[in-house]
Amino acid sequence: MSDVGFTRDEVRRARYAVAAVFAVHGAVTGSFATRVPWIQDHASLGAGQLGFALAFTAFGASCAMPLAGRISHRFGSRTALRGLLALWTLSLILPSLAPNLYTLCLAMFVYGATAGMADVAMNALGVEIERRLEKSIMSGLHGMWSAGALVGSAAGTLAAHLGSDARLHHALAAATLTLLGLLACTWVLDVQPAEDEEPPPRFALPPRSALLIGAVGFCAVFAEGASLDWSAVFLRDRLDSSAGLAAASTTGFMLTMAVARIAGDAVVNRFGAVRTVRAGGVLAGLGGLLIVLAGHPAVAMGGFALMGLGIAVVVPLCFAAAGHAGPNPSQAIAGVATITYTSGLVAPSLIGGVAQATSLMVSFCVVTALACGLVVFAGVLRTAERGGRKEISPQAAAVPDPRP
């Protein structure tokens, strides 16, 4: 990559701009998730048909994410992010317009494809800013994503409570978030490729380093997906909790993750990525143990809170490690993102399958085992500790990057 030599003030300003981009991205997800029941009724779908349609989100993301690097190479990081983020925010309108299963599948494919490409572009910029600031910022950026998702979810909950038509709600949300996203992109870094730099391939298998890092992310996202989709069911079916208390366990898990991500950069900067993830694996494993052994709702809720605390920073650190692992951050990040998206898709259905064959307790034994895997495999993230600090000194921050 080649650039014009950004000053420290420009890099700091870009950090806040990218944080706003992460929040906008998360707000789209939160806005969509709260209106899924309305979309299901509007398209006249059963539970199985809805699940089939939602799977096209991950399918679209997996197909399109490798394209993000080529788009950034062609247009530069700022223009690419501006366009991809706008496509993502505007795609929020599509699912609520779908009148049947086939159109909803197409809408979810586009929704997932634009989500994945914007995701790769904004994480690649986050890694670039982290490298220049010489300290961890990725956890905080993902914390802003979680905060944005909570805000979008709260607005969607209010719209659903008022009986608002999701088509109107999503049109207004898409217009607002598109404007906010375009405004935020004004201050992100505009990193341009060097004149002799070869464009990345349109599609390529993830590099080996991304596969190893992605395996760590797989463990964390599997636990996240299982907890988000099954925590309320676990409390209701195994512990006879009320619907309100069961729902509160999911909210508590999300809040724990958001707070831990926002505060996580200070921990990573103090102790390093590897030790932070290992400690997180211990907390997540302890949380899983509490869930499996819980005889009271409060114990299970504490377990889910610990699970959220333990896995919160893992995915941001996986993206950071991927971005620092090789010469093409976008390609490596796309590889890790593809693996984590797959994990998020597989987790809920696998948990349901195991529960159907055995019990939910056995399902969460699987989740606990994967969470403990973070302790074992955290060492592959050591590239994040090396890569974020080795290149740029404060005195050199305003000098053009000499690397090809």
CSV table of C-alpha atoms in Angstrom, one decimal:
chain,number,residue,atom,x,y,z
A,1,MET,CA,0.0,0.0,0.0
A,2,SER,CA,1.0,3.6,-0.7
A,3,ASP,CA,-0.3,6.7,1.0
A,4,VAL,CA,0.4,10.4,1.4
A,5,GLY,CA,1.8,10.3,4.9
A,6,PHE,CA,-0.9,10.8,7.5
A,7,THR,CA,-0.3,12.9,10.6
A,8,ARG,CA,-1.0,11.6,14.0
A,9,ASP,CA,-4.1,13.9,14.3
A,10,GLU,CA,-5.4,12.5,11.0
A,11,VAL,CA,-5.0,9.0,12.2
A,12,ARG,CA,-6.7,9.7,15.6
A,13,ARG,CA,-9.6,11.4,13.8
A,14,ALA,CA,-9.8,8.4,11.4
A,15,ARG,CA,-10.0,6.1,14.5
A,16,TYR,CA,-13.2,7.9,15.7
A,17,ALA,CA,-14.6,7.9,12.1
A,18,VAL,CA,-14.1,4.2,11.7
A,19,ALA,CA,-15.7,3.6,15.2
A,20,ALA,CA,-18.8,5.5,13.9
A,21,VAL,CA,-18.7,3.2,10.8
A,22,PHE,CA,-18.7,0.2,13.0
A,23,ALA,CA,-21.7,1.5,15.0
A,24,VAL,CA,-23.6,2.2,11.8
A,25,HIS,CA,-22.9,-1.3,10.6
A,26,GLY,CA,-24.1,-2.8,13.9
A,27,ALA,CA,-27.2,-0.6,13.9
A,28,VAL,CA,-28.3,-2.2,10.6
A,29,THR,CA,-28.1,-5.6,12.1
A,30,GLY,CA,-30.0,-4.6,15.2
A,31,SER,CA,-32.7,-2.9,13.1
A,32,PHE,CA,-33.2,-6.0,11.0
A,33,ALA,CA,-33.2,-8.6,13.8
A,34,THR,CA,-36.1,-7.0,15.7
A,35,ARG,CA,-38.4,-7.2,12.7
A,36,VAL,CA,-37.8,-10.8,11.7
A,37,PRO,CA,-41.2,-11.9,13.1
A,38,TRP,CA,-42.9,-9.2,10.9
A,39,ILE,CA,-40.9,-10.3,7.9
A,40,GLN,CA,-41.9,-13.9,8.5
A,41,ASP,CA,-45.6,-13.1,8.7
A,42,HIS,CA,-45.4,-10.8,5.7
A,43,ALA,CA,-43.9,-13.5,3.6
A,44,SER,CA,-46.2,-16.2,5.1
A,45,LEU,CA,-43.3,-18.5,6.1
A,46,GLY,CA,-43.0,-21.4,8.5
A,47,ALA,CA,-40.1,-21.7,11.0
A,48,GLY,CA,-38.2,-24.0,8.7
A,49,GLN,CA,-38.7,-21.8,5.6
A,50,LEU,CA,-37.5,-18.8,7.6
A,51,GLY,CA,-34.4,-20.6,8.8
A,52,PHE,CA,-33.7,-21.6,5.2
A,53,ALA,CA,-34.0,-18.0,4.0
A,54,LEU,CA,-31.8,-16.6,6.8
A,55,ALA,CA,-29.1,-19.0,5.8
A,56,PHE,CA,-28.7,-17.1,2.6
A,57,THR,CA,-27.2,-14.2,4.7
A,58,ALA,CA,-24.1,-16.2,5.5
A,59,PHE,CA,-24.0,-17.7,2.0
A,60,GLY,CA,-24.1,-14.2,0.4
A,61,ALA,CA,-21.4,-12.9,2.8
A,62,SER,CA,-19.1,-15.9,2.2
A,63,CYS,CA,-19.4,-15.4,-1.6
A,64,ALA,CA,-18.8,-11.7,-1.7
A,65,MET,CA,-16.2,-11.0,1.0
A,66,PRO,CA,-13.2,-11.9,-1.1
A,67,LEU,CA,-14.3,-9.1,-3.5
A,68,ALA,CA,-13.8,-6.4,-0.9
A,69,GLY,CA,-10.0,-6.4,-1.3
A,70,ARG,CA,-10.2,-5.9,-5.0
A,71,ILE,CA,-12.7,-3.1,-4.7
A,72,SER,CA,-10.5,-1.3,-2.2
A,73,HIS,CA,-7.5,-1.7,-4.5
A,74,ARG,CA,-9.5,-0.3,-7.4
A,75,PHE,CA,-11.0,2.7,-5.7
A,76,GLY,CA,-8.9,3.3,-2.6
A,77,SER,CA,-10.0,2.6,1.0
A,78,ARG,CA,-12.2,5.6,1.6
A,79,THR,CA,-14.2,5.5,-1.6
A,80,ALA,CA,-14.6,1.7,-1.3
A,81,LEU,CA,-15.8,1.9,2.3
A,82,ARG,CA,-18.2,4.7,1.4
A,83,GLY,CA,-19.8,2.7,-1.4
A,84,LEU,CA,-19.9,-0.6,0.3
A,85,LEU,CA,-21.3,0.8,3.6
A,86,ALA,CA,-24.0,2.6,1.6
A,87,LEU,CA,-24.9,-0.6,-0.2
A,88,TRP,CA,-25.2,-2.4,3.2
A,89,THR,CA,-27.3,0.3,4.9
A,90,LEU,CA,-29.7,0.5,1.9
A,91,SER,CA,-30.0,-3.3,1.7
A,92,LEU,CA,-31.9,-3.1,5.0
A,93,ILE,CA,-34.9,-2.2,2.9
A,94,LEU,CA,-35.0,-5.4,0.9
A,95,PRO,CA,-36.1,-8.1,3.3
A,96,SER,CA,-39.2,-6.4,4.4
A,97,LEU,CA,-40.3,-5.9,0.8
A,98,ALA,CA,-40.1,-9.7,0.0
A,99,PRO,CA,-43.6,-11.2,-0.5
A,100,ASN,CA,-42.5,-14.9,-0.5
A,101,LEU,CA,-39.7,-17.4,0.3
A,102,TYR,CA,-37.9,-17.0,-3.1
A,103,THR,CA,-37.7,-13.2,-3.0
A,104,LEU,CA,-36.7,-13.3,0.7
A,105,CYS,CA,-33.9,-15.7,-0.1
A,106,LEU,CA,-32.6,-13.3,-2.8
A,107,ALA,CA,-33.0,-10.3,-0.5
A,108,MET,CA,-31.0,-12.1,2.3
A,109,PHE,CA,-28.3,-13.0,-0.2
A,110,VAL,CA,-27.8,-9.4,-1.2
A,111,TYR,CA,-28.1,-8.3,2.5
A,112,GLY,CA,-25.4,-10.8,3.5
A,113,ALA,CA,-23.2,-10.0,0.5
A,114,THR,CA,-23.1,-6.2,1.2
A,115,ALA,CA,-22.7,-6.8,4.9
A,116,GLY,CA,-19.7,-9.0,4.4
A,117,MET,CA,-17.9,-6.7,2.0
A,118,ALA,CA,-18.5,-3.7,4.2
A,119,ASP,CA,-17.3,-5.8,7.2
A,120,VAL,CA,-14.0,-6.6,5.5
A,121,ALA,CA,-13.4,-3.1,4.3
A,122,MET,CA,-14.0,-1.5,7.7
A,123,ASN,CA,-11.9,-4.1,9.6
A,124,ALA,CA,-9.0,-3.7,7.1
A,125,LEU,CA,-9.1,0.1,7.8
A,126,GLY,CA,-9.3,-0.6,11.5
A,127,VAL,CA,-6.1,-2.8,11.3
A,128,GLU,CA,-4.3,0.0,9.4
A,129,ILE,CA,-5.2,2.6,12.0
A,130,GLU,CA,-4.2,0.2,14.8
A,131,ARG,CA,-0.8,-0.3,13.1
A,132,ARG,CA,-0.2,3.4,12.9
A,133,LEU,CA,-1.3,4.1,16.5
A,134,GLU,CA,0.9,1.3,17.8
A,135,LYS,CA,-1.8,0.0,20.2
A,136,SER,CA,-4.8,-2.2,20.2
A,137,ILE,CA,-8.1,-0.6,19.0
A,138,MET,CA,-9.9,-3.4,17.4
A,139,SER,CA,-11.8,-4.6,20.5
A,140,GLY,CA,-13.1,-1.0,21.0
A,141,LEU,CA,-14.2,-0.8,17.4
A,142,HIS,CA,-16.2,-4.1,17.7
A,143,GLY,CA,-17.6,-2.7,21.0
A,144,MET,CA,-19.0,0.2,19.0
A,145,TRP,CA,-20.5,-2.4,16.6
A,146,SER,CA,-22.2,-4.0,19.6
A,147,ALA,CA,-23.4,-0.6,20.9
A,148,GLY,CA,-24.8,0.2,17.5
A,149,ALA,CA,-26.6,-3.1,17.3
A,150,LEU,CA,-28.1,-2.4,20.7
A,151,VAL,CA,-29.3,1.0,19.6
A,152,GLY,CA,-30.8,-0.4,16.4
A,153,SER,CA,-32.4,-3.2,18.4
A,154,ALA,CA,-33.9,-0.7,20.8
A,155,ALA,CA,-35.3,1.4,18.0
A,156,GLY,CA,-36.7,-1.7,16.3
A,157,THR,CA,-38.3,-2.9,19.5
A,158,LEU,CA,-40.0,0.4,19.9
A,159,ALA,CA,-41.2,0.3,16.3
A,160,ALA,CA,-42.5,-3.2,16.8
A,161,HIS,CA,-44.3,-2.2,20.0
A,162,LEU,CA,-46.0,0.6,18.2
A,163,GLY,CA,-47.1,-1.8,15.4
A,164,SER,CA,-45.1,0.0,12.8
A,165,ASP,CA,-45.0,-1.4,9.3
A,166,ALA,CA,-41.4,-2.8,8.9
A,167,ARG,CA,-41.2,-1.4,5.3
A,168,LEU,CA,-41.6,2.1,6.7
A,169,HIS,CA,-39.4,1.5,9.7
A,170,HIS,CA,-36.6,0.0,7.6
A,171,ALA,CA,-36.8,2.7,4.9
A,172,LEU,CA,-36.4,5.4,7.5
A,173,ALA,CA,-33.7,3.6,9.3
A,174,ALA,CA,-31.8,2.9,6.0
A,175,ALA,CA,-32.0,6.6,5.0
A,176,THR,CA,-30.7,7.8,8.4
A,177,LEU,CA,-27.9,5.2,8.7
A,178,THR,CA,-26.8,5.8,5.1
A,179,LEU,CA,-26.4,9.5,5.8
A,180,LEU,CA,-24.6,8.9,9.0
A,181,GLY,CA,-22.3,6.4,7.3
A,182,LEU,CA,-21.4,8.7,4.4
A,183,LEU,CA,-20.6,11.4,6.9
A,184,ALA,CA,-18.4,9.2,9.0
A,185,CYS,CA,-16.5,8.0,5.9
A,186,THR,CA,-15.4,11.6,5.2
A,187,TRP,CA,-12.7,11.3,7.8
A,188,VAL,CA,-11.4,7.7,7.4
A,189,LEU,CA,-7.9,7.2,6.0
A,190,ASP,CA,-7.7,7.1,2.2
A,191,VAL,CA,-5.1,4.4,1.6
A,192,GLN,CA,-4.2,4.0,-2.0
A,193,PRO,CA,-2.4,1.0,-3.6
A,194,ALA,CA,1.2,1.5,-4.9
A,195,GLU,CA,1.4,2.0,-8.7
A,196,ASP,CA,3.1,-1.3,-9.2
A,197,GLU,CA,1.0,-3.3,-6.8
A,198,GLU,CA,-0.9,-6.2,-8.3
A,199,PRO,CA,-4.6,-6.2,-7.6
A,200,PRO,CA,-5.7,-9.1,-5.4
A,201,PRO,CA,-7.6,-12.0,-7.1
A,202,ARG,CA,-11.4,-11.8,-7.3
A,203,PHE,CA,-11.7,-15.1,-5.4
A,204,ALA,CA,-8.9,-16.9,-3.6
A,205,LEU,CA,-8.7,-19.5,-0.9
A,206,PRO,CA,-7.8,-18.0,2.5
A,207,PRO,CA,-4.0,-18.1,3.3
A,208,ARG,CA,-2.9,-20.8,5.8
A,209,SER,CA,-2.4,-18.2,8.5
A,210,ALA,CA,-6.0,-17.1,8.2
A,211,LEU,CA,-7.2,-20.7,8.6
A,212,LEU,CA,-5.4,-21.1,11.9
A,213,ILE,CA,-6.6,-17.7,13.2
A,214,GLY,CA,-10.1,-18.4,11.9
A,215,ALA,CA,-10.2,-21.6,13.9
A,216,VAL,CA,-9.8,-19.5,17.1
A,217,GLY,CA,-12.6,-17.2,15.8
A,218,PHE,CA,-14.7,-20.2,15.0
A,219,CYS,CA,-14.6,-21.3,18.7
A,220,ALA,CA,-15.7,-17.8,19.9
A,221,VAL,CA,-18.4,-17.2,17.3
A,222,PHE,CA,-19.8,-20.7,17.9
A,223,ALA,CA,-20.2,-19.9,21.6
A,224,GLU,CA,-21.6,-16.5,20.7
A,225,GLY,CA,-24.2,-17.8,18.3
A,226,ALA,CA,-25.2,-20.6,20.6
A,227,SER,CA,-25.6,-18.2,23.6
A,228,LEU,CA,-27.6,-15.6,21.6
A,229,ASP,CA,-30.0,-18.0,20.0
A,230,TRP,CA,-30.4,-20.6,22.8
A,231,SER,CA,-29.9,-18.8,26.1
A,232,ALA,CA,-33.5,-17.8,26.5
A,233,VAL,CA,-34.7,-21.3,25.4
A,234,PHE,CA,-32.3,-22.9,27.9
A,235,LEU,CA,-33.7,-20.9,30.8
A,236,ARG,CA,-37.3,-21.5,29.7
A,237,ASP,CA,-37.1,-25.2,29.0
A,238,ARG,CA,-34.5,-26.4,31.6
A,239,LEU,CA,-35.1,-24.0,34.4
A,240,ASP,CA,-38.8,-23.2,34.0
A,241,SER,CA,-38.1,-19.4,33.8
A,242,SER,CA,-40.6,-16.8,32.8
A,243,ALA,CA,-40.5,-15.4,29.3
A,244,GLY,CA,-39.3,-12.1,30.6
A,245,LEU,CA,-36.5,-13.6,32.7
A,246,ALA,CA,-35.4,-15.8,29.8
A,247,ALA,CA,-35.2,-12.9,27.4
A,248,ALA,CA,-33.2,-10.9,30.1
A,249,SER,CA,-30.5,-13.6,29.9
A,250,THR,CA,-29.9,-12.8,26.2
A,251,THR,CA,-29.9,-9.1,26.8
A,252,GLY,CA,-27.4,-9.6,29.7
A,253,PHE,CA,-25.2,-11.6,27.4
A,254,MET,CA,-25.2,-8.9,24.7
A,255,LEU,CA,-24.6,-6.1,27.2
A,256,THR,CA,-21.6,-8.0,28.8
A,257,MET,CA,-20.1,-8.5,25.4
A,258,ALA,CA,-20.5,-4.8,24.4
A,259,VAL,CA,-19.0,-3.5,27.7
A,260,ALA,CA,-16.1,-6.0,27.5
A,261,ARG,CA,-15.3,-5.1,24.0
A,262,ILE,CA,-15.3,-1.3,24.7
A,263,ALA,CA,-13.0,-1.9,27.7
A,264,GLY,CA,-11.0,-4.7,26.0
A,265,ASP,CA,-8.3,-2.6,24.3
A,266,ALA,CA,-6.9,-1.4,27.7
A,267,VAL,CA,-6.6,-5.1,28.7
A,268,VAL,CA,-5.0,-6.1,25.4
A,269,ASN,CA,-2.5,-3.2,25.5
A,270,ARG,CA,-1.5,-4.2,29.1
A,271,PHE,CA,-1.3,-8.0,28.8
A,272,GLY,CA,-1.2,-8.7,25.0
A,273,ALA,CA,-3.5,-10.6,22.7
A,274,VAL,CA,-2.5,-14.2,23.7
A,275,ARG,CA,-2.8,-13.8,27.4
A,276,THR,CA,-6.0,-11.9,27.1
A,277,VAL,CA,-7.6,-14.6,24.9
A,278,ARG,CA,-6.4,-17.3,27.3
A,279,ALA,CA,-7.9,-15.6,30.2
A,280,GLY,CA,-11.1,-15.1,28.2
A,281,GLY,CA,-11.1,-18.8,27.5
A,282,VAL,CA,-10.9,-19.6,31.2
A,283,LEU,CA,-13.8,-17.2,31.9
A,284,ALA,CA,-15.9,-18.6,29.1
A,285,GLY,CA,-15.2,-22.2,30.2
A,286,LEU,CA,-16.2,-21.3,33.7
A,287,GLY,CA,-19.4,-19.7,32.4
A,288,GLY,CA,-20.2,-22.8,30.4
A,289,LEU,CA,-19.7,-24.9,33.4
A,290,LEU,CA,-22.1,-22.8,35.4
A,291,ILE,CA,-24.7,-23.0,32.6
A,292,VAL,CA,-24.4,-26.8,32.4
A,293,LEU,CA,-24.6,-27.3,36.2
A,294,ALA,CA,-27.2,-24.5,36.8
A,295,GLY,CA,-30.1,-25.5,39.0
A,296,HIS,CA,-31.4,-21.9,39.3
A,297,PRO,CA,-32.0,-19.2,36.6
A,298,ALA,CA,-29.6,-16.8,38.4
A,299,VAL,CA,-26.7,-19.2,38.1
A,300,ALA,CA,-27.4,-19.8,34.4
A,301,MET,CA,-27.7,-16.1,33.8
A,302,GLY,CA,-24.3,-15.6,35.5
A,303,GLY,CA,-22.9,-18.3,33.3
A,304,PHE,CA,-24.1,-16.6,30.1
A,305,ALA,CA,-22.7,-13.3,31.4
A,306,LEU,CA,-19.3,-14.9,32.0
A,307,MET,CA,-19.4,-16.5,28.6
A,308,GLY,CA,-20.0,-13.1,26.9
A,309,LEU,CA,-17.2,-11.6,29.0
A,310,GLY,CA,-14.8,-14.4,28.0
A,311,ILE,CA,-15.4,-14.4,24.2
A,312,ALA,CA,-16.0,-10.7,23.7
A,313,VAL,CA,-12.5,-9.7,22.4
A,314,VAL,CA,-11.6,-12.8,20.5
A,315,VAL,CA,-13.1,-12.0,17.1
A,316,PRO,CA,-11.6,-8.4,17.1
A,317,LEU,CA,-8.2,-9.9,17.9
A,318,CYS,CA,-8.6,-12.5,15.2
A,319,PHE,CA,-9.2,-9.8,12.6
A,320,ALA,CA,-6.3,-7.8,13.9
A,321,ALA,CA,-4.0,-10.9,13.8
A,322,ALA,CA,-5.2,-11.7,10.2
A,323,GLY,CA,-4.5,-8.1,9.1
A,324,HIS,CA,-1.0,-8.2,10.5
A,325,ALA,CA,-0.2,-11.7,9.3
A,326,GLY,CA,0.7,-11.0,5.7
A,327,PRO,CA,1.0,-8.5,2.8
A,328,ASN,CA,-2.7,-8.5,1.9
A,329,PRO,CA,-4.8,-7.6,5.0
A,330,SER,CA,-8.1,-7.6,3.1
A,331,GLN,CA,-7.7,-11.1,1.8
A,332,ALA,CA,-6.6,-12.5,5.2
A,333,ILE,CA,-9.5,-10.7,7.0
A,334,ALA,CA,-11.9,-12.0,4.4
A,335,GLY,CA,-10.7,-15.6,5.1
A,336,VAL,CA,-11.1,-15.2,8.8
A,337,ALA,CA,-14.5,-13.5,8.4
A,338,THR,CA,-15.7,-16.4,6.1
A,339,ILE,CA,-14.8,-18.9,8.8
A,340,THR,CA,-16.5,-17.0,11.6
A,341,TYR,CA,-19.6,-16.4,9.5
A,342,THR,CA,-19.8,-20.1,8.9
A,343,SER,CA,-19.5,-20.8,12.6
A,344,GLY,CA,-22.3,-18.4,13.3
A,345,LEU,CA,-24.4,-20.2,10.7
A,346,VAL,CA,-23.6,-23.7,12.0
A,347,ALA,CA,-23.8,-23.1,15.7
A,348,PRO,CA,-27.6,-22.6,16.2
A,349,SER,CA,-28.6,-25.5,14.0
A,350,LEU,CA,-26.0,-27.8,15.5
A,351,ILE,CA,-27.0,-26.9,19.1
A,352,GLY,CA,-30.6,-27.7,18.1
A,353,GLY,CA,-29.6,-31.0,16.5
A,354,VAL,CA,-27.6,-32.1,19.6
A,355,ALA,CA,-30.4,-31.0,21.9
A,356,GLN,CA,-33.0,-33.0,19.9
A,357,ALA,CA,-30.8,-36.1,20.1
A,358,THR,CA,-29.8,-35.7,23.7
A,359,SER,CA,-30.5,-32.5,25.7
A,360,LEU,CA,-29.7,-28.8,25.9
A,361,MET,CA,-27.3,-29.6,28.7
A,362,VAL,CA,-25.2,-31.8,26.4
A,363,SER,CA,-25.4,-29.1,23.7
A,364,PHE,CA,-23.8,-26.6,26.1
A,365,CYS,CA,-21.1,-29.1,27.1
A,366,VAL,CA,-20.1,-28.8,23.4
A,367,VAL,CA,-20.1,-25.0,23.7
A,368,THR,CA,-18.0,-25.2,26.9
A,369,ALA,CA,-15.5,-27.5,25.3
A,370,LEU,CA,-15.0,-25.1,22.3
A,371,ALA,CA,-14.7,-22.2,24.7
A,372,CYS,CA,-11.9,-24.0,26.5
A,373,GLY,CA,-10.2,-24.4,23.1
A,374,LEU,CA,-9.4,-20.7,23.3
A,375,VAL,CA,-7.0,-21.4,26.1
A,376,VAL,CA,-5.2,-24.0,24.0
A,377,PHE,CA,-5.0,-22.3,20.6
A,378,ALA,CA,-4.6,-18.6,21.6
A,379,GLY,CA,-0.9,-18.7,20.7
A,380,VAL,CA,-1.8,-18.3,16.9
A,381,LEU,CA,-2.8,-14.7,17.7
A,382,ARG,CA,0.7,-13.8,18.5
A,383,THR,CA,1.0,-12.0,15.1
A,384,ALA,CA,-1.4,-9.4,16.4
A,385,GLU,CA,1.1,-8.5,19.2
A,386,ARG,CA,4.0,-8.3,16.8
A,387,GLY,CA,2.2,-6.7,13.8
A,388,GLY,CA,0.5,-3.8,15.6
A,389,ARG,CA,3.7,-2.3,17.0
A,390,LYS,CA,6.6,-3.0,14.8
A,391,GLU,CA,6.3,-0.7,11.9
A,392,ILE,CA,5.6,2.9,12.8
A,393,SER,CA,7.2,5.1,15.4
A,394,PRO,CA,5.6,8.4,16.6
A,395,GLN,CA,8.3,10.3,14.7
A,396,ALA,CA,7.6,8.4,11.5
A,397,ALA,CA,3.9,8.6,11.7
A,398,ALA,CA,3.7,11.5,9.2
A,399,VAL,CA,6.2,9.9,6.7
A,400,PRO,CA,4.7,8.1,3.7
A,401,ASP,CA,4.6,4.3,4.0
A,402,PRO,CA,7.5,2.9,2.0
A,403,ARG,CA,6.3,-0.6,1.7
A,404,PRO,CA,4.9,-1.9,-1.6
